[in-house]
Amino acid sequence: MDLSNMSVGDLRNLQEQIKQEMKKREVQEVQKAREQILAIAQSVGVPLKDLIASAGRGGNKGATVAVRYRNPDDASQQWTGRGRQPKWVKEWVEGGKSLDKLRV
């Protein structure tokens, strides 16, 4: 197909046809992948819902994490040791005290 001989209108029409064909093929490829995954799961005897549940992102996302540090002056202030240090932890460390003394 020689694009150099096509008018701008014809090129736009072709571009729209390409977009529609791309969307159609993407849907087909996703469906084909789903069918293949289902076939594999069935061949090994794993229910698909179990396969999906164990393959979720983040592993145990939403699961609670044990507290590792507690403020000795206020037991309601706790920290798991993950993420940013709370203000009370920063103040403790900046005061020259050991983080180990906060460990639960």
Short mmCIF file of N, CA and C in Angstrom, two decimals:
data_model
loop_
_atom_site.label_atom_id
_atom_site.label_comp_id
_atom_site.label_asym_id
_atom_site.label_seq_id
_atom_site.Cartn_x
_atom_site.Cartn_y
_atom_site.Cartn_z
N MET A 1 0.85 -1.17 0.00
CA MET A 1 0.00 0.00 0.00
C MET A 1 0.90 1.24 0.00
N ASP A 2 0.72 2.10 -0.96
CA ASP A 2 1.53 3.31 -1.09
C ASP A 2 0.79 4.47 -0.43
N LEU A 3 1.27 4.88 0.72
CA LEU A 3 0.61 5.95 1.48
C LEU A 3 0.84 7.32 0.86
N SER A 4 1.91 7.48 0.10
CA SER A 4 2.24 8.79 -0.46
C SER A 4 1.21 9.26 -1.48
N ASN A 5 0.45 8.35 -2.07
CA ASN A 5 -0.56 8.73 -3.05
C ASN A 5 -1.94 8.93 -2.45
N MET A 6 -2.08 8.74 -1.13
CA MET A 6 -3.39 8.85 -0.48
C MET A 6 -3.64 10.29 -0.03
N SER A 7 -4.90 10.68 -0.05
CA SER A 7 -5.27 12.02 0.42
C SER A 7 -5.27 12.03 1.95
N VAL A 8 -5.29 13.23 2.50
CA VAL A 8 -5.31 13.37 3.95
C VAL A 8 -6.56 12.70 4.51
N GLY A 9 -7.68 12.87 3.86
CA GLY A 9 -8.93 12.25 4.31
C GLY A 9 -8.83 10.73 4.31
N ASP A 10 -8.23 10.19 3.25
CA ASP A 10 -8.06 8.73 3.18
C ASP A 10 -7.11 8.24 4.29
N LEU A 11 -6.05 9.01 4.55
CA LEU A 11 -5.11 8.64 5.61
C LEU A 11 -5.79 8.65 6.98
N ARG A 12 -6.63 9.67 7.22
CA ARG A 12 -7.36 9.73 8.50
C ARG A 12 -8.31 8.55 8.63
N ASN A 13 -8.97 8.20 7.53
CA ASN A 13 -9.88 7.06 7.54
C ASN A 13 -9.11 5.78 7.84
N LEU A 14 -7.97 5.63 7.21
CA LEU A 14 -7.12 4.47 7.45
C LEU A 14 -6.64 4.44 8.90
N GLN A 15 -6.29 5.59 9.44
CA GLN A 15 -5.85 5.69 10.82
C GLN A 15 -6.96 5.23 11.77
N GLU A 16 -8.18 5.64 11.52
CA GLU A 16 -9.31 5.23 12.35
C GLU A 16 -9.55 3.73 12.24
N GLN A 17 -9.42 3.19 11.04
CA GLN A 17 -9.58 1.75 10.85
C GLN A 17 -8.51 0.98 11.63
N ILE A 18 -7.30 1.52 11.63
CA ILE A 18 -6.20 0.89 12.36
C ILE A 18 -6.49 0.91 13.86
N LYS A 19 -6.96 2.05 14.38
CA LYS A 19 -7.29 2.14 15.81
C LYS A 19 -8.34 1.10 16.19
N GLN A 20 -9.37 0.99 15.38
CA GLN A 20 -10.45 0.03 15.66
C GLN A 20 -9.93 -1.41 15.61
N GLU A 21 -9.09 -1.70 14.63
CA GLU A 21 -8.52 -3.05 14.51
C GLU A 21 -7.61 -3.36 15.69
N MET A 22 -6.83 -2.37 16.14
CA MET A 22 -5.95 -2.57 17.30
C MET A 22 -6.76 -2.90 18.55
N LYS A 23 -7.84 -2.16 18.79
CA LYS A 23 -8.69 -2.42 19.95
C LYS A 23 -9.28 -3.82 19.87
N LYS A 24 -9.75 -4.19 18.70
CA LYS A 24 -10.36 -5.51 18.50
C LYS A 24 -9.34 -6.62 18.78
N ARG A 25 -8.15 -6.45 18.27
CA ARG A 25 -7.12 -7.48 18.48
C ARG A 25 -6.65 -7.56 19.92
N GLU A 26 -6.57 -6.41 20.61
CA GLU A 26 -6.19 -6.42 22.02
C GLU A 26 -7.21 -7.20 22.84
N VAL A 27 -8.49 -6.99 22.56
CA VAL A 27 -9.55 -7.73 23.26
C VAL A 27 -9.41 -9.22 22.98
N GLN A 28 -9.15 -9.56 21.73
CA GLN A 28 -8.99 -10.97 21.36
C GLN A 28 -7.79 -11.60 22.07
N GLU A 29 -6.69 -10.86 22.15
CA GLU A 29 -5.49 -11.40 22.79
C GLU A 29 -5.70 -11.61 24.29
N VAL A 30 -6.40 -10.69 24.93
CA VAL A 30 -6.69 -10.84 26.36
C VAL A 30 -7.59 -12.06 26.58
N GLN A 31 -8.59 -12.22 25.73
CA GLN A 31 -9.48 -13.37 25.85
C GLN A 31 -8.72 -14.68 25.63
N LYS A 32 -7.82 -14.68 24.65
CA LYS A 32 -7.02 -15.87 24.39
C LYS A 32 -6.12 -16.20 25.59
N ALA A 33 -5.52 -15.18 26.19
CA ALA A 33 -4.67 -15.39 27.36
C ALA A 33 -5.48 -15.95 28.52
N ARG A 34 -6.69 -15.42 28.73
CA ARG A 34 -7.56 -15.94 29.80
C ARG A 34 -7.87 -17.41 29.57
N GLU A 35 -8.19 -17.75 28.35
CA GLU A 35 -8.51 -19.14 28.03
C GLU A 35 -7.30 -20.05 28.29
N GLN A 36 -6.11 -19.59 27.93
CA GLN A 36 -4.90 -20.38 28.16
C GLN A 36 -4.64 -20.56 29.65
N ILE A 37 -4.82 -19.50 30.41
CA ILE A 37 -4.61 -19.59 31.86
C ILE A 37 -5.62 -20.55 32.48
N LEU A 38 -6.86 -20.45 32.07
CA LEU A 38 -7.89 -21.36 32.58
C LEU A 38 -7.56 -22.81 32.24
N ALA A 39 -7.10 -23.04 31.01
CA ALA A 39 -6.75 -24.40 30.59
C ALA A 39 -5.59 -24.95 31.42
N ILE A 40 -4.60 -24.12 31.68
CA ILE A 40 -3.47 -24.56 32.50
C ILE A 40 -3.93 -24.89 33.91
N ALA A 41 -4.74 -24.00 34.49
CA ALA A 41 -5.24 -24.23 35.85
C ALA A 41 -6.04 -25.54 35.92
N GLN A 42 -6.87 -25.77 34.93
CA GLN A 42 -7.67 -27.00 34.92
C GLN A 42 -6.79 -28.23 34.73
N SER A 43 -5.75 -28.10 33.93
CA SER A 43 -4.89 -29.25 33.67
C SER A 43 -4.11 -29.70 34.91
N VAL A 44 -3.85 -28.78 35.82
CA VAL A 44 -3.13 -29.15 37.04
C VAL A 44 -4.07 -29.29 38.24
N GLY A 45 -5.35 -29.08 38.00
CA GLY A 45 -6.34 -29.28 39.05
C GLY A 45 -6.42 -28.17 40.08
N VAL A 46 -6.03 -26.97 39.69
CA VAL A 46 -6.10 -25.83 40.60
C VAL A 46 -7.31 -24.98 40.22
N PRO A 47 -8.21 -24.74 41.17
CA PRO A 47 -9.33 -23.86 40.86
C PRO A 47 -8.82 -22.46 40.51
N LEU A 48 -9.40 -21.87 39.51
CA LEU A 48 -8.93 -20.57 39.03
C LEU A 48 -9.00 -19.52 40.14
N LYS A 49 -10.04 -19.55 40.97
CA LYS A 49 -10.13 -18.54 42.02
C LYS A 49 -8.98 -18.66 43.02
N ASP A 50 -8.50 -19.88 43.29
CA ASP A 50 -7.36 -20.06 44.17
C ASP A 50 -6.08 -19.53 43.52
N LEU A 51 -5.97 -19.74 42.24
CA LEU A 51 -4.81 -19.26 41.50
C LEU A 51 -4.76 -17.74 41.52
N ILE A 52 -5.88 -17.13 41.29
CA ILE A 52 -5.95 -15.66 41.26
C ILE A 52 -5.71 -15.10 42.66
N ALA A 53 -6.29 -15.72 43.68
CA ALA A 53 -6.14 -15.23 45.04
C ALA A 53 -4.69 -15.26 45.49
N SER A 54 -3.95 -16.30 45.13
CA SER A 54 -2.56 -16.40 45.56
C SER A 54 -1.62 -15.55 44.73
N ALA A 55 -2.08 -15.10 43.58
CA ALA A 55 -1.23 -14.30 42.72
C ALA A 55 -1.50 -12.81 42.86
N GLY A 56 -2.28 -12.44 43.84
CA GLY A 56 -2.62 -11.03 44.03
C GLY A 56 -1.39 -10.19 44.30
N ARG A 57 -1.47 -8.94 43.91
CA ARG A 57 -0.33 -8.04 44.12
C ARG A 57 -0.17 -7.74 45.60
N GLY A 58 1.05 -7.62 46.00
CA GLY A 58 1.34 -7.20 47.36
C GLY A 58 1.26 -8.29 48.39
N GLY A 59 1.04 -9.52 47.98
CA GLY A 59 1.00 -10.62 48.93
C GLY A 59 -0.12 -10.47 49.94
N ASN A 60 0.22 -10.17 51.19
CA ASN A 60 -0.76 -10.03 52.25
C ASN A 60 -1.17 -8.58 52.44
N LYS A 61 -1.41 -7.90 51.37
CA LYS A 61 -1.75 -6.48 51.46
C LYS A 61 -2.97 -6.30 52.34
N GLY A 62 -2.88 -5.38 53.24
CA GLY A 62 -3.98 -5.13 54.15
C GLY A 62 -3.85 -5.89 55.45
N ALA A 63 -2.92 -6.83 55.53
CA ALA A 63 -2.72 -7.58 56.76
C ALA A 63 -2.03 -6.68 57.78
N THR A 64 -2.35 -6.87 59.03
CA THR A 64 -1.74 -6.04 60.06
C THR A 64 -0.31 -6.51 60.34
N VAL A 65 0.51 -5.56 60.70
CA VAL A 65 1.92 -5.83 61.00
C VAL A 65 2.13 -5.60 62.49
N ALA A 66 2.88 -6.46 63.11
CA ALA A 66 3.12 -6.35 64.55
C ALA A 66 3.87 -5.07 64.89
N VAL A 67 3.51 -4.50 66.01
CA VAL A 67 4.17 -3.30 66.50
C VAL A 67 5.58 -3.67 66.96
N ARG A 68 6.57 -2.88 66.55
CA ARG A 68 7.95 -3.16 66.94
C ARG A 68 8.49 -2.11 67.91
N TYR A 69 7.88 -0.93 67.91
CA TYR A 69 8.37 0.15 68.77
C TYR A 69 7.17 0.82 69.47
N ARG A 70 7.39 1.20 70.72
CA ARG A 70 6.34 1.85 71.50
C ARG A 70 6.97 2.98 72.30
N ASN A 71 6.27 4.10 72.38
CA ASN A 71 6.73 5.25 73.13
C ASN A 71 6.58 4.94 74.63
N PRO A 72 7.66 4.98 75.41
CA PRO A 72 7.56 4.67 76.84
C PRO A 72 6.75 5.70 77.62
N ASP A 73 6.64 6.91 77.08
CA ASP A 73 5.89 7.96 77.75
C ASP A 73 4.40 7.93 77.41
N ASP A 74 4.06 7.32 76.29
CA ASP A 74 2.66 7.24 75.85
C ASP A 74 2.48 5.93 75.09
N ALA A 75 1.96 4.92 75.74
CA ALA A 75 1.83 3.58 75.16
C ALA A 75 0.91 3.54 73.94
N SER A 76 0.09 4.57 73.76
CA SER A 76 -0.79 4.58 72.59
C SER A 76 -0.02 4.92 71.31
N GLN A 77 1.19 5.45 71.45
CA GLN A 77 2.02 5.78 70.29
C GLN A 77 2.89 4.58 69.97
N GLN A 78 2.57 3.96 68.82
CA GLN A 78 3.27 2.76 68.39
C GLN A 78 3.72 2.91 66.95
N TRP A 79 4.71 2.09 66.60
CA TRP A 79 5.22 2.12 65.23
C TRP A 79 5.67 0.72 64.85
N THR A 80 5.35 0.32 63.63
CA THR A 80 5.72 -1.03 63.16
C THR A 80 7.16 -1.10 62.67
N GLY A 81 7.78 0.04 62.47
CA GLY A 81 9.13 0.05 61.93
C GLY A 81 9.13 0.18 60.42
N ARG A 82 7.94 0.26 59.85
CA ARG A 82 7.82 0.42 58.39
C ARG A 82 7.38 1.84 58.07
N GLY A 83 7.78 2.30 56.91
CA GLY A 83 7.38 3.64 56.49
C GLY A 83 8.18 4.71 57.22
N ARG A 84 7.68 5.93 57.09
CA ARG A 84 8.38 7.05 57.74
C ARG A 84 8.29 6.94 59.25
N GLN A 85 9.33 7.41 59.90
CA GLN A 85 9.34 7.41 61.36
C GLN A 85 8.35 8.45 61.86
N PRO A 86 7.55 8.08 62.85
CA PRO A 86 6.66 9.07 63.45
C PRO A 86 7.47 10.17 64.12
N LYS A 87 6.83 11.28 64.37
CA LYS A 87 7.50 12.43 64.98
C LYS A 87 8.12 12.07 66.33
N TRP A 88 7.41 11.30 67.14
CA TRP A 88 7.93 10.96 68.46
C TRP A 88 9.19 10.10 68.38
N VAL A 89 9.29 9.25 67.32
CA VAL A 89 10.49 8.43 67.14
C VAL A 89 11.66 9.32 66.72
N LYS A 90 11.40 10.23 65.80
CA LYS A 90 12.46 11.15 65.35
C LYS A 90 12.99 11.97 66.52
N GLU A 91 12.06 12.48 67.33
CA GLU A 91 12.48 13.29 68.47
C GLU A 91 13.31 12.45 69.45
N TRP A 92 12.92 11.21 69.63
CA TRP A 92 13.64 10.29 70.54
C TRP A 92 15.08 10.10 70.06
N VAL A 93 15.23 9.79 68.77
CA VAL A 93 16.55 9.52 68.19
C VAL A 93 17.39 10.80 68.16
N GLU A 94 16.77 11.93 67.78
CA GLU A 94 17.50 13.20 67.74
C GLU A 94 17.94 13.64 69.13
N GLY A 95 17.24 13.15 70.16
CA GLY A 95 17.61 13.46 71.54
C GLY A 95 18.78 12.62 72.02
N GLY A 96 19.35 11.80 71.14
CA GLY A 96 20.51 11.00 71.48
C GLY A 96 20.19 9.66 72.12
N LYS A 97 18.93 9.29 72.10
CA LYS A 97 18.54 8.02 72.71
C LYS A 97 18.52 6.92 71.66
N SER A 98 18.72 5.70 72.12
CA SER A 98 18.80 4.55 71.22
C SER A 98 17.40 4.08 70.81
N LEU A 99 17.25 3.79 69.54
CA LEU A 99 15.99 3.26 69.03
C LEU A 99 15.68 1.90 69.65
N ASP A 100 16.70 1.16 70.02
CA ASP A 100 16.52 -0.15 70.66
C ASP A 100 15.75 -0.05 71.97
N LYS A 101 15.83 1.07 72.64
CA LYS A 101 15.12 1.21 73.92
C LYS A 101 13.61 1.32 73.71
N LEU A 102 13.18 1.61 72.47
CA LEU A 102 11.75 1.68 72.17
C LEU A 102 11.20 0.34 71.72
N ARG A 103 12.08 -0.59 71.43
CA ARG A 103 11.66 -1.89 70.89
C ARG A 103 10.77 -2.62 71.87
N VAL A 104 9.69 -3.19 71.33
CA VAL A 104 8.73 -3.94 72.16
C VAL A 104 9.24 -5.33 72.41
#
